[in-house]
Amino acid sequence: MEALKMDDLCADLRQPSFVNLVVSILILVGLLISYLPQMVRIISRGTSEGISPYFILLGTTSATSGFANIILLPKSRQDVACCKELETFNCVAGLLGIAQLGVQWICFTFIFVLFLVFFRYKTSNVPEEELGGDAPRWQTALFVATLTLFHGLLVIVTTAVIATVGPQHLSLWANLLGAMAAALAAVQYIPQIWTTYCLKHVGSLSIPMMCMQTPGGFLFAGSLFARLGWDGWSSWGIFLLTATMQGMLLSMAIYYELRLKKDEPPKSPTRPRLHLSANGFDDDTPGRYTSHPEHYADSPEQLSRILDRQESDAAAETAPLLRPGGIGDPHRNYDTNRG
């Protein structure tokens, strides 16, 4: 009887929907790829400038709660149990929803680590004038790290205790985790939206990441809804809300980037090189006694170098008639009446 009941519960996993399978795989790969631009941007700039520490805190704790939520849901525990009766392919296909949240949790945790490593501005690889605002204090970074680790340990310990003492309450705990993840996700983007608004530029925040994740979030929510139904509201609701908030942040980021490029001063045109003159110099290179050397300089430093070179060349001149203002050699006698 127990075996027949298990077979009924696992029937859907034995014949997975081809469309759902393809969409789930695409979402899994897309999640991984979408986080790469953010990781690369932080590492390449050598700073997490522009990223709110509280956005990192709320995002990591929300991802942790969401991952624990989907693991503990009755449908997910049932799918894991069915793997004992199924072939490897069917088992993997049935657990793709859990894998998706697992990948998201791993990626956001890695971004959390990068934030802690590069939260100081002094080690950045970008010019100082491109950095906006003040770097987070080390106390803030320590607070974010401590609270994130404490939350993760609390979820693990509480889940272990409930699974040991009262496993019948795991569903209630799962829904509580889902509600916690949804609440954290609901406010996750508020500090980041405020930070971006104050800085008026994106900093180390990755626009390509948001361009991929915003539509992907709506698609992900639809995929989870198709697998979990209305009973899984605490799982797919997180991503529906997150995608909406992320879309707002993406609109702001694109607006500030376009405005920044519009306000950039045009680059000064460089003078084209002309033909070589008979003296071996091109027409844009001043000679020893060229008049108006300032016409050949693009900056005060370059004008100073030109004048210094002209003075040095004049001092070394051995032909007096060629020296500026000089006629004749003062050390030579030009008396033509002498025999």
mmCIF file of C-alpha atoms in Angstrom, residues 191-313:
data_model
loop_
_atom_site.group_PDB
_atom_site.id
_atom_site.type_symbol
_atom_site.label_atom_id
_atom_site.label_comp_id
_atom_site.label_asym_id
_atom_site.label_seq_id
_atom_site.Cartn_x
_atom_site.Cartn_y
_atom_site.Cartn_z
ATOM 1 C CA PRO A 191 18.521 50.862 0.342
ATOM 2 C CA GLN A 192 20.086 50.214 -3.074
ATOM 3 C CA ILE A 193 17.569 52.443 -4.851
ATOM 4 C CA TRP A 194 18.290 55.172 -2.288
ATOM 5 C CA THR A 195 22.074 54.749 -2.651
ATOM 6 C CA THR A 196 21.900 54.938 -6.450
ATOM 7 C CA TYR A 197 19.617 57.970 -6.237
ATOM 8 C CA CYS A 198 22.049 59.804 -3.925
ATOM 9 C CA LEU A 199 25.156 58.949 -5.971
ATOM 10 C CA LYS A 200 23.478 59.640 -9.325
ATOM 11 C CA HIS A 201 25.555 56.850 -10.899
ATOM 12 C CA VAL A 202 25.687 53.061 -10.717
ATOM 13 C CA GLY A 203 29.241 52.613 -9.437
ATOM 14 C CA SER A 204 30.053 48.909 -9.233
ATOM 15 C CA LEU A 205 26.433 47.891 -9.720
ATOM 16 C CA SER A 206 26.111 45.867 -12.926
ATOM 17 C CA ILE A 207 23.476 46.966 -15.431
ATOM 18 C CA PRO A 208 23.930 43.833 -17.620
ATOM 19 C CA MET A 209 23.174 41.682 -14.566
ATOM 20 C CA MET A 210 19.917 43.514 -13.953
ATOM 21 C CA CYS A 211 19.009 43.415 -17.658
ATOM 22 C CA MET A 212 19.176 39.621 -17.524
ATOM 23 C CA GLN A 213 17.691 39.121 -14.057
ATOM 24 C CA THR A 214 14.659 41.399 -14.301
ATOM 25 C CA PRO A 215 12.875 39.500 -17.112
ATOM 26 C CA GLY A 216 14.417 36.278 -15.793
ATOM 27 C CA GLY A 217 12.836 36.916 -12.392
ATOM 28 C CA PHE A 218 9.345 37.030 -13.885
ATOM 29 C CA LEU A 219 10.104 33.879 -15.894
ATOM 30 C CA PHE A 220 11.484 32.157 -12.793
ATOM 31 C CA ALA A 221 8.383 33.042 -10.781
ATOM 32 C CA GLY A 222 6.200 31.576 -13.534
ATOM 33 C CA SER A 223 8.273 28.389 -13.606
ATOM 34 C CA LEU A 224 7.958 27.892 -9.852
ATOM 35 C CA PHE A 225 4.234 28.615 -10.027
ATOM 36 C CA ALA A 226 3.830 25.936 -12.709
ATOM 37 C CA ARG A 227 5.643 23.411 -10.495
ATOM 38 C CA LEU A 228 4.315 24.338 -7.047
ATOM 39 C CA GLY A 229 0.935 25.905 -7.815
ATOM 40 C CA TRP A 230 -0.790 28.340 -5.459
ATOM 41 C CA ASP A 231 0.465 26.349 -2.459
ATOM 42 C CA GLY A 232 3.980 27.500 -3.300
ATOM 43 C CA TRP A 233 3.126 31.205 -3.081
ATOM 44 C CA SER A 234 5.857 31.716 -0.495
ATOM 45 C CA SER A 235 8.456 30.588 -3.063
ATOM 46 C CA TRP A 236 7.393 32.116 -6.390
ATOM 47 C CA GLY A 237 6.046 35.265 -4.697
ATOM 48 C CA ILE A 238 9.599 36.184 -3.657
ATOM 49 C CA PHE A 239 10.793 36.345 -7.236
ATOM 50 C CA LEU A 240 7.735 38.154 -8.514
ATOM 51 C CA LEU A 241 8.298 40.906 -5.957
ATOM 52 C CA THR A 242 12.074 40.966 -6.435
ATOM 53 C CA ALA A 243 11.790 41.265 -10.230
ATOM 54 C CA THR A 244 9.428 44.222 -9.859
ATOM 55 C CA MET A 245 11.776 46.084 -7.487
ATOM 56 C CA GLN A 246 14.805 45.244 -9.602
ATOM 57 C CA GLY A 247 13.061 46.644 -12.653
ATOM 58 C CA MET A 248 12.675 49.970 -10.846
ATOM 59 C CA LEU A 249 16.390 50.013 -9.966
ATOM 60 C CA LEU A 250 17.339 49.092 -13.532
ATOM 61 C CA SER A 251 15.336 52.022 -14.909
ATOM 62 C CA MET A 252 17.147 54.400 -12.555
ATOM 63 C CA ALA A 253 20.569 52.978 -13.424
ATOM 64 C CA ILE A 254 20.030 53.283 -17.180
ATOM 65 C CA TYR A 255 18.757 56.855 -16.777
ATOM 66 C CA TYR A 256 21.821 57.956 -14.778
ATOM 67 C CA GLU A 257 24.246 56.257 -17.162
ATOM 68 C CA LEU A 258 22.670 57.937 -20.198
ATOM 69 C CA ARG A 259 22.701 61.300 -18.446
ATOM 70 C CA LEU A 260 26.330 60.842 -17.435
ATOM 71 C CA LYS A 261 27.399 60.128 -21.011
ATOM 72 C CA LYS A 262 25.389 63.103 -22.250
ATOM 73 C CA ASP A 263 27.060 65.440 -19.740
ATOM 74 C CA GLU A 264 30.609 64.264 -20.513
ATOM 75 C CA PRO A 265 32.677 67.084 -22.088
ATOM 76 C CA PRO A 266 33.736 66.364 -25.677
ATOM 77 C CA LYS A 267 37.285 65.238 -26.134
ATOM 78 C CA SER A 268 39.603 67.906 -27.543
ATOM 79 C CA PRO A 269 40.386 67.111 -31.187
ATOM 80 C CA THR A 270 43.952 66.215 -31.951
ATOM 81 C CA ARG A 271 45.706 68.125 -34.724
ATOM 82 C CA PRO A 272 46.473 65.928 -37.714
ATOM 83 C CA ARG A 273 50.098 65.385 -38.508
ATOM 84 C CA LEU A 274 51.196 67.229 -41.613
ATOM 85 C CA HIS A 275 53.992 66.549 -44.092
ATOM 86 C CA LEU A 276 57.658 66.742 -43.135
ATOM 87 C CA SER A 277 59.424 70.024 -43.807
ATOM 88 C CA ALA A 278 62.915 70.392 -45.151
ATOM 89 C CA ASN A 279 64.346 70.662 -41.658
ATOM 90 C CA GLY A 280 63.281 67.107 -40.920
ATOM 91 C CA PHE A 281 60.458 68.119 -38.595
ATOM 92 C CA ASP A 282 56.776 67.951 -39.344
ATOM 93 C CA ASP A 283 54.820 71.202 -39.438
ATOM 94 C CA ASP A 284 53.415 70.620 -35.936
ATOM 95 C CA THR A 285 56.856 70.457 -34.315
ATOM 96 C CA PRO A 286 58.255 73.893 -33.350
ATOM 97 C CA GLY A 287 61.825 74.613 -34.418
ATOM 98 C CA ARG A 288 64.560 76.234 -32.335
ATOM 99 C CA TYR A 289 63.328 79.768 -32.873
ATOM 100 C CA THR A 290 59.716 79.289 -33.912
ATOM 101 C CA SER A 291 57.546 82.277 -33.158
ATOM 102 C CA HIS A 292 54.471 81.838 -30.974
ATOM 103 C CA PRO A 293 55.335 78.410 -29.516
ATOM 104 C CA GLU A 294 52.064 78.541 -27.589
ATOM 105 C CA HIS A 295 50.313 77.591 -30.829
ATOM 106 C CA TYR A 296 52.048 74.229 -30.694
ATOM 107 C CA ALA A 297 51.231 73.408 -27.056
ATOM 108 C CA ASP A 298 48.113 71.654 -25.821
ATOM 109 C CA SER A 299 48.831 72.338 -22.139
ATOM 110 C CA PRO A 300 50.962 74.654 -19.970
ATOM 111 C CA GLU A 301 53.338 71.777 -19.222
ATOM 112 C CA GLN A 302 53.912 71.141 -22.915
ATOM 113 C CA LEU A 303 54.518 74.893 -23.566
ATOM 114 C CA SER A 304 57.068 74.967 -20.763
ATOM 115 C CA ARG A 305 58.929 72.024 -22.295
ATOM 116 C CA ILE A 306 58.982 73.730 -25.722
ATOM 117 C CA LEU A 307 60.392 76.979 -24.260
ATOM 118 C CA ASP A 308 63.018 75.091 -22.252
ATOM 119 C CA ARG A 309 64.129 73.238 -25.380
ATOM 120 C CA GLN A 310 64.352 76.465 -27.393
ATOM 121 C CA GLU A 311 66.444 78.152 -24.689
ATOM 122 C CA SER A 312 68.734 75.137 -24.470
ATOM 123 C CA ASP A 313 69.183 75.037 -28.249
#
